[in-house]
Short mmCIF file of C-alpha atoms and ligand atoms in Angstrom, two decimals:
data_model
loop_
_atom_site.label_atom_id
_atom_site.label_comp_id
_atom_site.label_asym_id
_atom_site.label_seq_id
_atom_site.Cartn_x
_atom_site.Cartn_y
_atom_site.Cartn_z
CA UNK A 1 -11.27 37.59 -8.04
CA UNK A 2 -9.75 37.83 -11.42
CA UNK A 3 -6.56 36.06 -12.37
CA UNK A 4 -4.37 39.24 -12.27
CA UNK A 5 -5.73 40.58 -9.05
CA UNK A 6 -5.14 37.17 -7.67
CA UNK A 7 -1.46 37.27 -8.79
CA UNK A 8 -1.15 40.81 -7.12
CA UNK A 9 -2.58 39.68 -3.88
CA UNK A 10 -0.30 36.49 -3.85
CA UNK A 11 2.81 38.57 -4.49
CA UNK A 12 1.54 41.04 -1.86
CA UNK A 13 1.58 38.22 0.74
CA UNK A 14 5.03 37.18 -0.18
CA UNK A 15 6.28 40.76 -0.26
CA UNK A 16 4.91 41.34 3.21
CA UNK A 17 6.90 38.42 4.40
CA UNK A 18 10.06 39.64 2.84
CA UNK A 19 10.50 37.24 -0.06
CA UNK A 20 12.64 38.44 -2.94
CA UNK A 21 10.87 36.93 -6.07
CA UNK A 22 12.97 34.06 -7.39
CA UNK A 23 11.04 31.89 -9.95
CA UNK A 24 13.64 29.12 -9.70
CA UNK A 25 13.33 28.83 -5.92
CA UNK A 26 11.47 25.57 -4.96
CA UNK A 27 9.84 26.93 -1.85
CA UNK A 28 8.42 30.01 -3.74
CA UNK A 29 7.22 27.76 -6.53
CA UNK A 30 5.37 25.48 -4.06
CA UNK A 31 4.02 28.28 -2.00
CA UNK A 32 2.91 30.18 -5.04
CA UNK A 33 0.68 27.37 -6.24
CA UNK A 34 -0.72 26.78 -2.72
CA UNK A 35 -1.54 30.46 -2.38
CA UNK A 36 -3.07 30.54 -5.88
CA UNK A 37 -5.50 27.92 -4.58
CA UNK A 38 -6.14 29.88 -1.53
CA UNK A 39 -7.13 32.93 -3.57
CA UNK A 40 -9.57 30.95 -5.70
CA UNK A 41 -10.90 29.81 -2.36
CA UNK A 42 -10.94 33.41 -0.99
CA UNK A 43 -9.02 32.19 1.94
CA UNK A 44 -8.74 35.01 4.59
CA UNK A 45 -5.55 36.98 4.17
CA UNK A 46 -4.30 36.11 7.71
CA UNK A 47 -4.43 32.33 6.83
CA UNK A 48 -2.55 33.03 3.56
CA UNK A 49 0.05 34.80 5.76
CA UNK A 50 0.25 32.04 8.30
CA UNK A 51 0.58 29.33 5.65
CA UNK A 52 3.11 31.09 3.52
CA UNK A 53 5.77 30.55 6.20
CA UNK A 54 6.37 27.49 8.46
CA UNK A 55 5.72 27.67 12.19
CA UNK A 56 9.20 26.52 13.08
CA UNK A 57 12.45 26.23 11.19
CA UNK A 58 15.23 24.33 13.10
CA UNK A 59 18.85 24.06 11.92
CA UNK A 60 21.29 21.97 13.91
CA UNK A 61 25.03 21.54 13.53
CA UNK A 62 26.56 18.39 14.93
CA UNK A 63 29.85 16.55 14.82
CA UNK A 64 30.09 12.79 13.95
CA UNK A 65 33.16 10.58 14.47
CA UNK A 66 34.13 9.09 10.99
CA UNK A 67 35.80 5.63 10.51
CA UNK A 68 39.14 7.13 9.91
CA UNK A 69 39.22 8.83 13.33
CA UNK A 70 38.28 12.39 11.83
CA UNK A 71 35.33 14.44 12.98
CA UNK A 72 32.94 15.89 10.36
CA UNK A 73 30.43 18.53 11.11
CA UNK A 74 26.96 17.97 9.69
CA UNK A 75 24.03 20.40 9.03
CA UNK A 76 20.58 18.99 9.79
CA UNK A 77 17.06 20.49 9.47
CA UNK A 78 13.66 20.08 10.74
CA UNK A 79 10.93 22.36 9.51
CA UNK A 80 7.50 22.27 11.15
CA UNK A 81 5.11 23.81 8.72
CA UNK A 82 1.82 23.59 10.33
CA UNK A 83 0.09 21.64 13.20
CA UNK A 84 -3.55 22.84 13.18
CA UNK A 85 -4.86 19.38 12.47
CA UNK A 86 -2.47 17.44 14.59
CA UNK A 87 1.16 16.76 15.43
CA UNK A 88 3.76 17.60 12.70
CA UNK A 89 4.52 14.71 10.39
CA UNK A 90 6.85 14.14 7.52
CA UNK A 91 9.95 12.35 6.38
CA UNK A 92 13.67 12.69 7.20
CA UNK A 93 15.89 13.02 4.10
CA UNK A 94 19.60 12.15 3.87
CA UNK A 95 20.89 13.80 0.66
CA UNK A 96 23.76 16.07 -0.43
CA UNK A 97 21.32 18.57 -1.84
CA UNK A 98 19.18 19.00 1.33
CA UNK A 99 18.74 22.74 1.80
CA UNK A 100 16.54 24.86 3.95
CA UNK A 101 14.26 25.97 1.00
CA UNK A 102 14.02 22.39 -0.11
CA UNK A 103 12.98 21.07 3.23
CA UNK A 104 10.48 24.09 3.61
CA UNK A 105 8.77 23.24 0.28
CA UNK A 106 8.42 19.55 1.24
CA UNK A 107 7.03 20.54 4.64
CA UNK A 108 4.28 22.54 2.95
CA UNK A 109 3.50 19.65 0.62
CA UNK A 110 3.15 17.54 3.86
CA UNK A 111 0.65 19.94 5.44
CA UNK A 112 -1.31 19.70 2.11
CA UNK A 113 -1.06 15.92 1.96
CA UNK A 114 -2.30 14.99 5.33
CA UNK A 115 -5.14 17.42 5.09
CA UNK A 116 -6.27 16.28 1.71
CA UNK A 117 -6.95 12.64 2.95
CA UNK A 118 -8.20 14.06 6.24
CA UNK A 119 -5.61 12.70 8.56
CA UNK A 120 -5.34 14.25 12.10
CA UNK A 121 -1.72 15.30 11.38
CA UNK A 122 0.12 18.48 10.27
CA UNK A 123 3.13 18.83 8.06
CA UNK A 124 6.96 18.85 8.51
CA UNK A 125 9.98 17.73 6.79
CA UNK A 126 13.78 17.37 7.77
CA UNK A 127 17.06 16.01 6.74
CA UNK A 128 20.60 16.06 6.86
CA UNK A 129 23.09 17.36 4.04
CA UNK A 130 24.97 14.18 3.44
CA UNK A 131 25.42 11.57 0.54
CA UNK A 132 24.38 8.44 2.59
CA UNK A 133 26.07 6.21 0.01
CA UNK A 134 29.45 7.86 0.51
CA UNK A 135 29.42 6.96 4.28
CA UNK A 136 29.65 3.51 6.09
CA UNK A 137 26.79 1.84 7.90
CA UNK A 138 28.53 2.77 11.32
CA UNK A 139 28.95 6.33 10.26
CA UNK A 140 25.29 6.45 9.23
CA UNK A 141 24.28 5.01 12.71
CA UNK A 142 26.40 7.58 14.56
CA UNK A 143 25.11 10.45 12.42
CA UNK A 144 21.49 9.36 12.88
CA UNK A 145 21.76 8.98 16.60
CA UNK A 146 23.69 12.33 17.01
CA UNK A 147 21.03 14.14 14.82
CA UNK A 148 18.16 12.74 16.67
CA UNK A 149 19.77 13.81 20.02
CA UNK A 150 20.35 17.34 18.57
CA UNK A 151 16.62 17.43 17.83
CA UNK A 152 15.78 16.69 21.34
CA UNK A 153 12.16 17.38 22.38
CA UNK A 154 11.40 19.14 19.19
CA UNK A 155 10.31 15.70 17.98
CA UNK A 156 8.01 13.34 19.93
CA UNK A 157 4.98 11.19 19.49
CA UNK A 158 2.62 14.01 20.20
CA UNK A 159 4.76 16.76 18.83
CA UNK A 160 6.44 15.85 15.43
CA UNK A 161 6.70 12.36 14.05
CA UNK A 162 9.47 11.71 11.52
CA UNK A 163 9.43 9.00 8.79
CA UNK A 164 11.61 7.68 5.95
CA UNK A 165 12.20 9.73 2.88
CA UNK A 166 14.83 9.89 0.13
CA UNK A 167 18.27 8.30 1.49
CA UNK A 168 16.73 6.92 4.72
CA UNK A 169 14.98 3.64 5.57
CA UNK A 170 13.42 1.45 8.25
CA UNK A 171 16.89 0.86 9.90
CA UNK A 172 17.52 4.61 10.25
CA UNK A 173 14.05 5.01 11.77
CA UNK A 174 14.84 2.19 14.34
CA UNK A 175 18.04 4.14 15.42
CA UNK A 176 15.98 7.29 15.60
CA UNK A 177 13.39 5.72 17.84
CA UNK A 178 16.03 3.93 19.99
CA UNK A 179 17.96 7.20 20.55
CA UNK A 180 14.65 9.14 21.37
CA UNK A 181 13.71 6.44 23.94
CA UNK A 182 17.28 6.56 25.56
CA UNK A 183 17.62 10.31 25.76
CA UNK A 184 14.76 11.56 27.95
CA UNK A 185 13.59 10.41 31.36
CA UNK A 186 9.96 10.82 30.13
CA UNK A 187 10.59 8.80 26.98
CA UNK A 188 9.28 5.37 27.96
CA UNK A 189 8.57 2.55 25.46
CA UNK A 190 5.65 4.66 23.97
CA UNK A 191 8.57 6.74 22.71
CA UNK A 192 8.77 4.18 19.96
CA UNK A 193 5.84 6.02 18.08
CA UNK A 194 8.08 9.14 17.69
CA UNK A 195 8.85 7.77 14.20
CA UNK A 196 6.97 5.87 11.68
CA UNK A 197 8.35 3.60 8.84
CA UNK A 198 10.21 1.47 11.36
CA UNK A 199 11.05 -2.27 10.87
CA UNK A 200 8.19 -4.71 11.33
CA UNK A 201 9.95 -6.39 14.27
CA UNK A 202 10.21 -3.03 16.06
CA UNK A 203 6.82 -1.30 15.96
CA UNK A 204 6.58 -1.08 12.09
CA UNK A 205 3.45 -1.67 10.15
CA UNK A 206 2.62 -4.33 7.62
CA UNK A 207 2.35 -2.67 4.23
CA UNK A 208 4.24 0.48 5.19
CA UNK A 209 7.41 -0.25 2.93
CA UNK A 210 5.18 -0.65 -0.23
CA UNK A 211 2.75 2.02 0.98
CA UNK A 212 3.53 4.92 -1.28
CA UNK A 213 3.49 2.64 -4.37
CA UNK A 214 0.28 1.03 -3.23
CA UNK A 215 -1.33 4.37 -2.61
CA UNK A 216 -0.41 5.50 -6.02
CA UNK A 217 -2.02 2.28 -7.55
CA UNK A 218 -5.32 3.08 -5.57
CA UNK A 219 -5.10 6.58 -6.79
CA UNK A 220 -4.96 5.28 -10.38
CA UNK A 221 -8.03 3.03 -9.63
CA UNK A 222 -10.01 6.27 -9.00
CA UNK A 223 -8.60 8.50 -11.54
CA UNK A 224 -7.95 6.48 -14.68
CA UNK A 225 -11.68 5.44 -15.31
CA UNK A 226 -12.56 9.29 -15.34
CA UNK A 227 -9.83 9.66 -18.13
CA UNK A 228 -11.13 6.78 -20.15
CA UNK A 229 -8.11 4.56 -19.31
CA UNK A 230 -7.63 1.21 -17.98
CA UNK A 231 -4.71 -0.08 -15.99
CA UNK A 232 -4.38 -3.69 -17.30
CA UNK A 233 -3.68 -2.45 -20.88
CA UNK A 234 -1.41 0.39 -20.36
CA UNK A 235 2.25 1.23 -20.63
CA UNK A 236 4.29 3.44 -18.39
CA UNK A 237 7.90 4.79 -17.86
CA UNK A 238 9.41 5.66 -14.52
CA UNK A 239 12.02 8.07 -13.11
CA UNK A 240 13.61 6.46 -10.03
CA UNK A 241 13.63 2.80 -8.84
CA UNK A 242 14.07 3.41 -5.16
CA UNK A 243 11.32 2.61 -2.57
CA UNK A 244 8.43 4.48 -4.39
CA UNK A 245 9.62 3.65 -7.97
CA UNK A 246 10.28 0.03 -7.40
CA UNK A 247 7.01 -0.67 -5.63
CA UNK A 248 4.92 1.38 -8.16
CA UNK A 249 6.56 -0.56 -10.88
CA UNK A 250 5.97 -3.87 -9.27
CA UNK A 251 2.46 -3.24 -8.25
CA UNK A 252 1.41 -1.89 -11.73
CA UNK A 253 3.03 -4.86 -13.32
CA UNK A 254 0.96 -7.12 -11.02
CA UNK A 255 -2.15 -5.38 -12.45
CA UNK A 256 -1.13 -6.11 -16.08
CA UNK A 257 0.59 -2.80 -17.04
CA UNK A 258 3.82 -2.78 -18.97
CA UNK A 259 6.88 -0.91 -17.59
CA UNK A 260 8.62 0.12 -20.79
CA UNK A 261 11.45 2.22 -19.58
CA UNK A 262 13.21 3.37 -16.29
CA UNK A 263 15.77 6.13 -15.62
CA UNK A 264 17.60 6.83 -12.46
CA UNK A 265 20.98 8.56 -11.55
CA UNK A 266 22.90 5.68 -13.34
CA UNK A 267 21.20 5.89 -16.68
CA UNK A 268 18.05 4.83 -18.63
CA UNK A 269 16.87 1.58 -19.80
CA UNK A 270 14.15 0.32 -22.14
CA UNK A 271 12.29 -3.08 -22.41
CA UNK A 272 13.90 -5.29 -24.95
CA UNK A 273 10.26 -5.89 -26.16
CA UNK A 274 10.28 -2.44 -27.64
CA UNK A 275 10.37 -2.50 -31.58
CA UNK A 276 12.90 -0.68 -33.62
CA UNK A 277 10.40 2.09 -34.32
CA UNK A 278 9.89 2.52 -30.55
CA UNK A 279 6.61 0.77 -30.54
CA UNK A 280 5.73 -1.61 -27.85
CA UNK A 281 5.64 -5.07 -29.07
CA UNK A 282 4.51 -6.74 -25.97
CA UNK A 283 5.72 -7.19 -22.40
CA UNK A 284 7.80 -4.83 -20.34
CA UNK A 285 10.78 -4.83 -18.09
CA UNK A 286 10.78 -7.57 -15.42
CA UNK A 287 10.03 -5.32 -12.45
CA UNK A 288 11.16 -7.73 -9.68
CA UNK A 289 14.31 -8.72 -11.45
CA UNK A 290 15.18 -4.95 -11.81
CA UNK A 291 14.53 -4.55 -7.99
CA UNK A 292 17.24 -7.12 -7.36
CA UNK A 293 19.46 -5.63 -9.67
CA UNK A 294 19.20 -2.22 -8.26
CA UNK A 295 19.53 -3.69 -4.63
CA UNK A 296 22.80 -5.25 -5.79
CA UNK A 297 24.29 -2.61 -7.95
CA UNK A 298 22.81 0.69 -6.75
CA UNK A 299 21.01 1.67 -10.04
CA UNK A 300 19.15 0.43 -13.10
CA UNK A 301 22.11 0.78 -15.54
CA UNK A 302 23.52 -2.49 -16.69
CA UNK A 303 20.30 -4.47 -16.06
CA UNK A 304 20.69 -7.63 -18.29
CA UNK A 305 16.86 -7.82 -19.16
CA UNK A 306 16.75 -4.40 -20.80
CA UNK A 307 18.61 -2.23 -23.39
CA UNK A 308 20.40 1.20 -22.55
CA UNK A 309 18.50 4.24 -23.72
CA UNK A 310 19.54 7.85 -24.00
CA UNK A 311 18.01 10.39 -21.58
CA UNK A 312 16.37 12.40 -24.46
CA UNK A 313 14.84 9.19 -25.90
CA UNK A 314 13.56 8.21 -22.41
CA UNK A 315 11.54 11.39 -22.02
CA UNK A 316 10.25 11.27 -25.58
CA UNK A 317 8.99 7.67 -25.41
CA UNK A 318 5.43 6.97 -26.34
CA UNK A 319 3.69 5.74 -23.08
CA UNK A 320 0.24 6.01 -21.38
CA UNK A 321 1.75 7.20 -17.99
CA UNK A 322 4.91 8.97 -17.17
CA UNK A 323 5.70 8.63 -13.53
CA UNK A 324 8.29 10.71 -11.98
CA UNK A 325 9.25 8.91 -8.72
CA UNK A 326 12.55 10.57 -7.76
CA UNK A 327 13.54 14.06 -6.89
CA UNK A 328 12.13 17.44 -7.23
CA UNK A 329 12.07 19.81 -10.23
CA UNK A 330 13.11 17.12 -12.84
CA UNK A 331 10.58 17.97 -15.51
CA UNK A 332 11.18 21.48 -16.62
CA UNK A 333 10.03 23.16 -19.85
CA UNK A 334 12.49 21.31 -22.00
CA UNK A 335 11.48 17.88 -20.62
CA UNK A 336 7.81 18.62 -20.62
CA UNK A 337 7.97 19.52 -24.36
CA UNK A 338 9.67 16.03 -25.02
CA UNK A 339 6.91 13.98 -23.11
CA UNK A 340 4.83 11.80 -25.30
CA UNK A 341 2.53 10.37 -22.60
CA UNK A 342 -1.25 10.81 -21.85
CA UNK A 343 -0.82 11.40 -18.16
CA UNK A 344 1.96 12.43 -15.78
CA UNK A 345 1.59 10.72 -12.39
CA UNK A 346 3.66 12.50 -9.67
CA UNK A 347 5.21 9.78 -7.43
CA UNK A 348 7.77 12.17 -6.21
CA UNK A 349 7.08 15.44 -4.40
CA UNK A 350 7.18 18.38 -6.68
CA UNK A 351 8.75 16.61 -9.53
CA UNK A 352 7.90 19.28 -12.10
CA UNK A 353 8.63 23.08 -12.26
CA UNK A 354 5.64 25.51 -12.77
CA UNK A 355 7.12 26.23 -16.10
CA UNK A 356 7.12 22.64 -17.07
CA UNK A 357 3.58 22.21 -15.77
CA UNK A 358 2.44 25.17 -18.12
CA UNK A 359 4.04 23.38 -21.13
CA UNK A 360 2.03 20.23 -20.27
CA UNK A 361 -1.24 22.08 -19.69
CA UNK A 362 -0.87 23.76 -22.98
CA UNK A 363 -0.24 20.37 -24.73
CA UNK A 364 -3.47 18.98 -23.05
CA UNK A 365 -1.35 16.40 -20.89
CA UNK A 366 -3.11 15.63 -17.62
CA UNK A 367 -1.11 15.91 -14.33
CA UNK A 368 -2.18 13.79 -11.37
CA UNK A 369 -0.69 15.88 -8.40
CA UNK A 370 1.82 14.57 -5.99
CA UNK A 371 -0.14 15.38 -2.79
CA UNK A 372 -2.75 12.80 -4.01
CA UNK A 373 -0.46 10.32 -5.84
CA UNK A 374 2.12 9.77 -3.08
CA UNK A 375 -0.10 10.11 0.02
CA UNK A 376 0.12 6.48 0.60
CA UNK A 377 3.37 6.69 2.68
CA UNK A 378 2.17 9.17 5.14
CA UNK A 379 -1.32 7.44 5.45
CA UNK A 380 0.26 4.17 6.37
CA UNK A 381 2.51 6.07 8.67
CA UNK A 382 -0.50 7.35 10.40
CA UNK A 383 -1.71 3.75 10.73
CA UNK A 384 1.49 2.67 12.09
CA UNK A 385 1.29 5.44 14.69
CA UNK A 386 -2.22 4.34 15.74
CA UNK A 387 -1.21 0.69 15.95
CA UNK A 388 1.83 1.74 18.19
CA UNK A 389 -0.46 3.76 20.47
CA UNK A 390 -3.00 1.12 20.92
CA UNK A 391 -0.49 -1.68 21.04
CA UNK A 392 -2.05 -3.58 18.26
CA UNK A 393 -0.92 -5.00 15.12
CA UNK A 394 -3.08 -4.94 11.92
CA UNK A 395 -2.97 -7.37 8.97
CA UNK A 396 -1.73 -6.10 5.61
CA UNK A 397 -5.23 -6.56 4.31
CA UNK A 398 -6.53 -4.30 7.00
CA UNK A 399 -3.90 -1.75 6.40
CA UNK A 400 -4.47 -1.74 2.67
CA UNK A 401 -8.18 -1.36 3.02
CA UNK A 402 -7.95 1.64 5.28
CA UNK A 403 -5.36 3.12 3.01
CA UNK A 404 -7.70 2.76 0.10
CA UNK A 405 -10.49 4.36 1.96
CA UNK A 406 -8.32 7.58 2.55
CA UNK A 407 -7.15 7.61 -1.00
CA UNK A 408 -10.74 7.36 -2.28
CA UNK A 409 -11.60 10.34 0.08
CA UNK A 410 -8.76 12.39 -1.36
CA UNK A 411 -9.64 11.41 -4.93
CA UNK A 412 -13.29 12.36 -4.47
CA UNK A 413 -12.36 15.81 -2.99
CA UNK A 414 -9.97 16.45 -5.82
CA UNK A 415 -12.68 15.64 -8.37
CA UNK A 416 -15.23 17.74 -6.63
CA UNK A 417 -13.03 20.78 -6.21
CA UNK A 418 -11.97 20.45 -9.95
CA UNK A 419 -15.51 20.52 -11.07
CA UNK A 420 -16.70 23.36 -8.69
CA UNK A 421 -13.79 25.72 -9.33
CA UNK A 422 -13.19 24.71 -12.94
CA UNK A 423 -9.49 24.29 -12.40
CA UNK A 424 -6.48 21.72 -12.93
CA UNK A 425 -6.19 18.87 -10.53
CA UNK A 426 -3.16 20.15 -8.59
CA UNK A 427 -5.06 23.42 -7.74
CA UNK A 428 -8.14 21.32 -6.93
CA UNK A 429 -6.09 19.17 -4.51
CA UNK A 430 -4.76 22.39 -2.65
CA UNK A 431 -8.19 23.91 -2.58
CA UNK A 432 -9.63 20.81 -0.81
CA UNK A 433 -6.70 20.71 1.69
CA UNK A 434 -7.05 24.29 2.40
CA UNK A 435 -10.79 24.22 2.85
CA UNK A 436 -10.26 21.41 5.73
CA UNK A 437 -7.37 23.54 7.35
CA UNK A 438 -9.27 26.81 7.16
CA UNK A 439 -12.52 25.12 8.80
CA UNK A 440 -10.37 24.20 11.64
CA UNK A 441 -8.84 27.49 12.04
CA UNK A 442 -12.28 29.13 11.95
CA UNK A 443 -13.39 26.94 14.88
CA UNK A 444 -10.23 27.29 16.80
CA UNK A 445 -9.45 30.94 16.13
CA UNK A 446 -6.05 32.52 16.45
CA UNK A 447 -4.57 32.32 20.06
CA UNK A 448 -4.97 34.25 22.19
N1 LIG B 501 8.43 10.84 3.24
C1 LIG B 501 7.11 10.56 2.83
C2 LIG B 501 6.36 11.65 2.16
O1 LIG B 501 7.04 12.47 1.53
C3 LIG B 501 6.40 9.92 4.04
C4 LIG B 501 6.15 10.82 5.24
C5 LIG B 501 5.46 10.23 6.41
O2 LIG B 501 5.32 9.00 6.40
O3 LIG B 501 5.32 10.77 7.44
O4 LIG B 501 5.20 11.63 2.09
#
């Protein structure tokens, strides 16, 4: 198929489903690039149609008692995109900008992620529209329990398995599991495996907290040699110093890489070891001390071991790797034009707009796609679920070893598809994920 007939077919699928074309809509951006891969693969049209919309979109409204005695009504989402490979799987986000299209886009990416590394799981995502930092711990607990109860049997260890995401953590997963266990006569102790990313003492897995960062480092082990780069000498900058960003920073620093700059919602900082001309004169930001600072203060701004930096200078910094590990759509055309890195490593889901991606392609900057780079989280979630269901506890070394095996498989598939279809790495990752999904659809057929 030629490029233009591809585009026509793709818009045909979206038209048939009633989409009104909006290039700034994150769901349309994501599904468009997945369908582009589907067309290169000549995926049957009925599979393109099926994958272009989630199977289920659940919206719940529920009241929560606030500390001041008032009740507030919250809106929660769970989007179940696809379960041809196994139970729906994906994070629960607490963030003020959670919206249906956001959650839909992230659910598609989960389907692609689990398929790329061949996990027996589908894709889902959910969340609540709330700023979790603006409410108290007690309010968060009541909100989590009421949201979980509202989801009822739409989640379950064999149905749909949530996990942490932006704004949620192991404690919230513990409350979700406990609520689930307590709200159904058929929910026995096995109900604990309804969520992953739980605390270690309550069914969690060794290595889950660092898993996304660890997976990213394993991805770099596979991808950097092909690009002629080596981890121990390189420099990097990071957007976000939450779970993914801070673990990525720490683990890369352990391998000898220099973290030169970090940006988050509180501002940007640069290593004091940076010379007046912006050159790296050795060392980098102390990744562990910065994690402690962020824990205490809520952001990177004001960290004593670094200097403040303007946002424009942050993007324009000369580094080997630029790692967006925060929210979606942060790198648009303007930011992509500013970047002075060799490789963009997508720690976050969909951190770049398609327009930003085009600019990077034109400038010859390689992009390592999110569904490979951040697959470590869901992979170790899968290992936690396996441990819960077999009542076993694996050592961190065992978890890391199996995680690496899945990452190696994913990276190999991406390389093979990129070579065979002569395409960029994101398209290659989608092609490989779709090949796996379509093989199962062909075997199972469409019910009835
Ligand atoms: N929220 C993470 C992600 O976006 C982890 C999902 C999971 O463990 O199910 O990949």
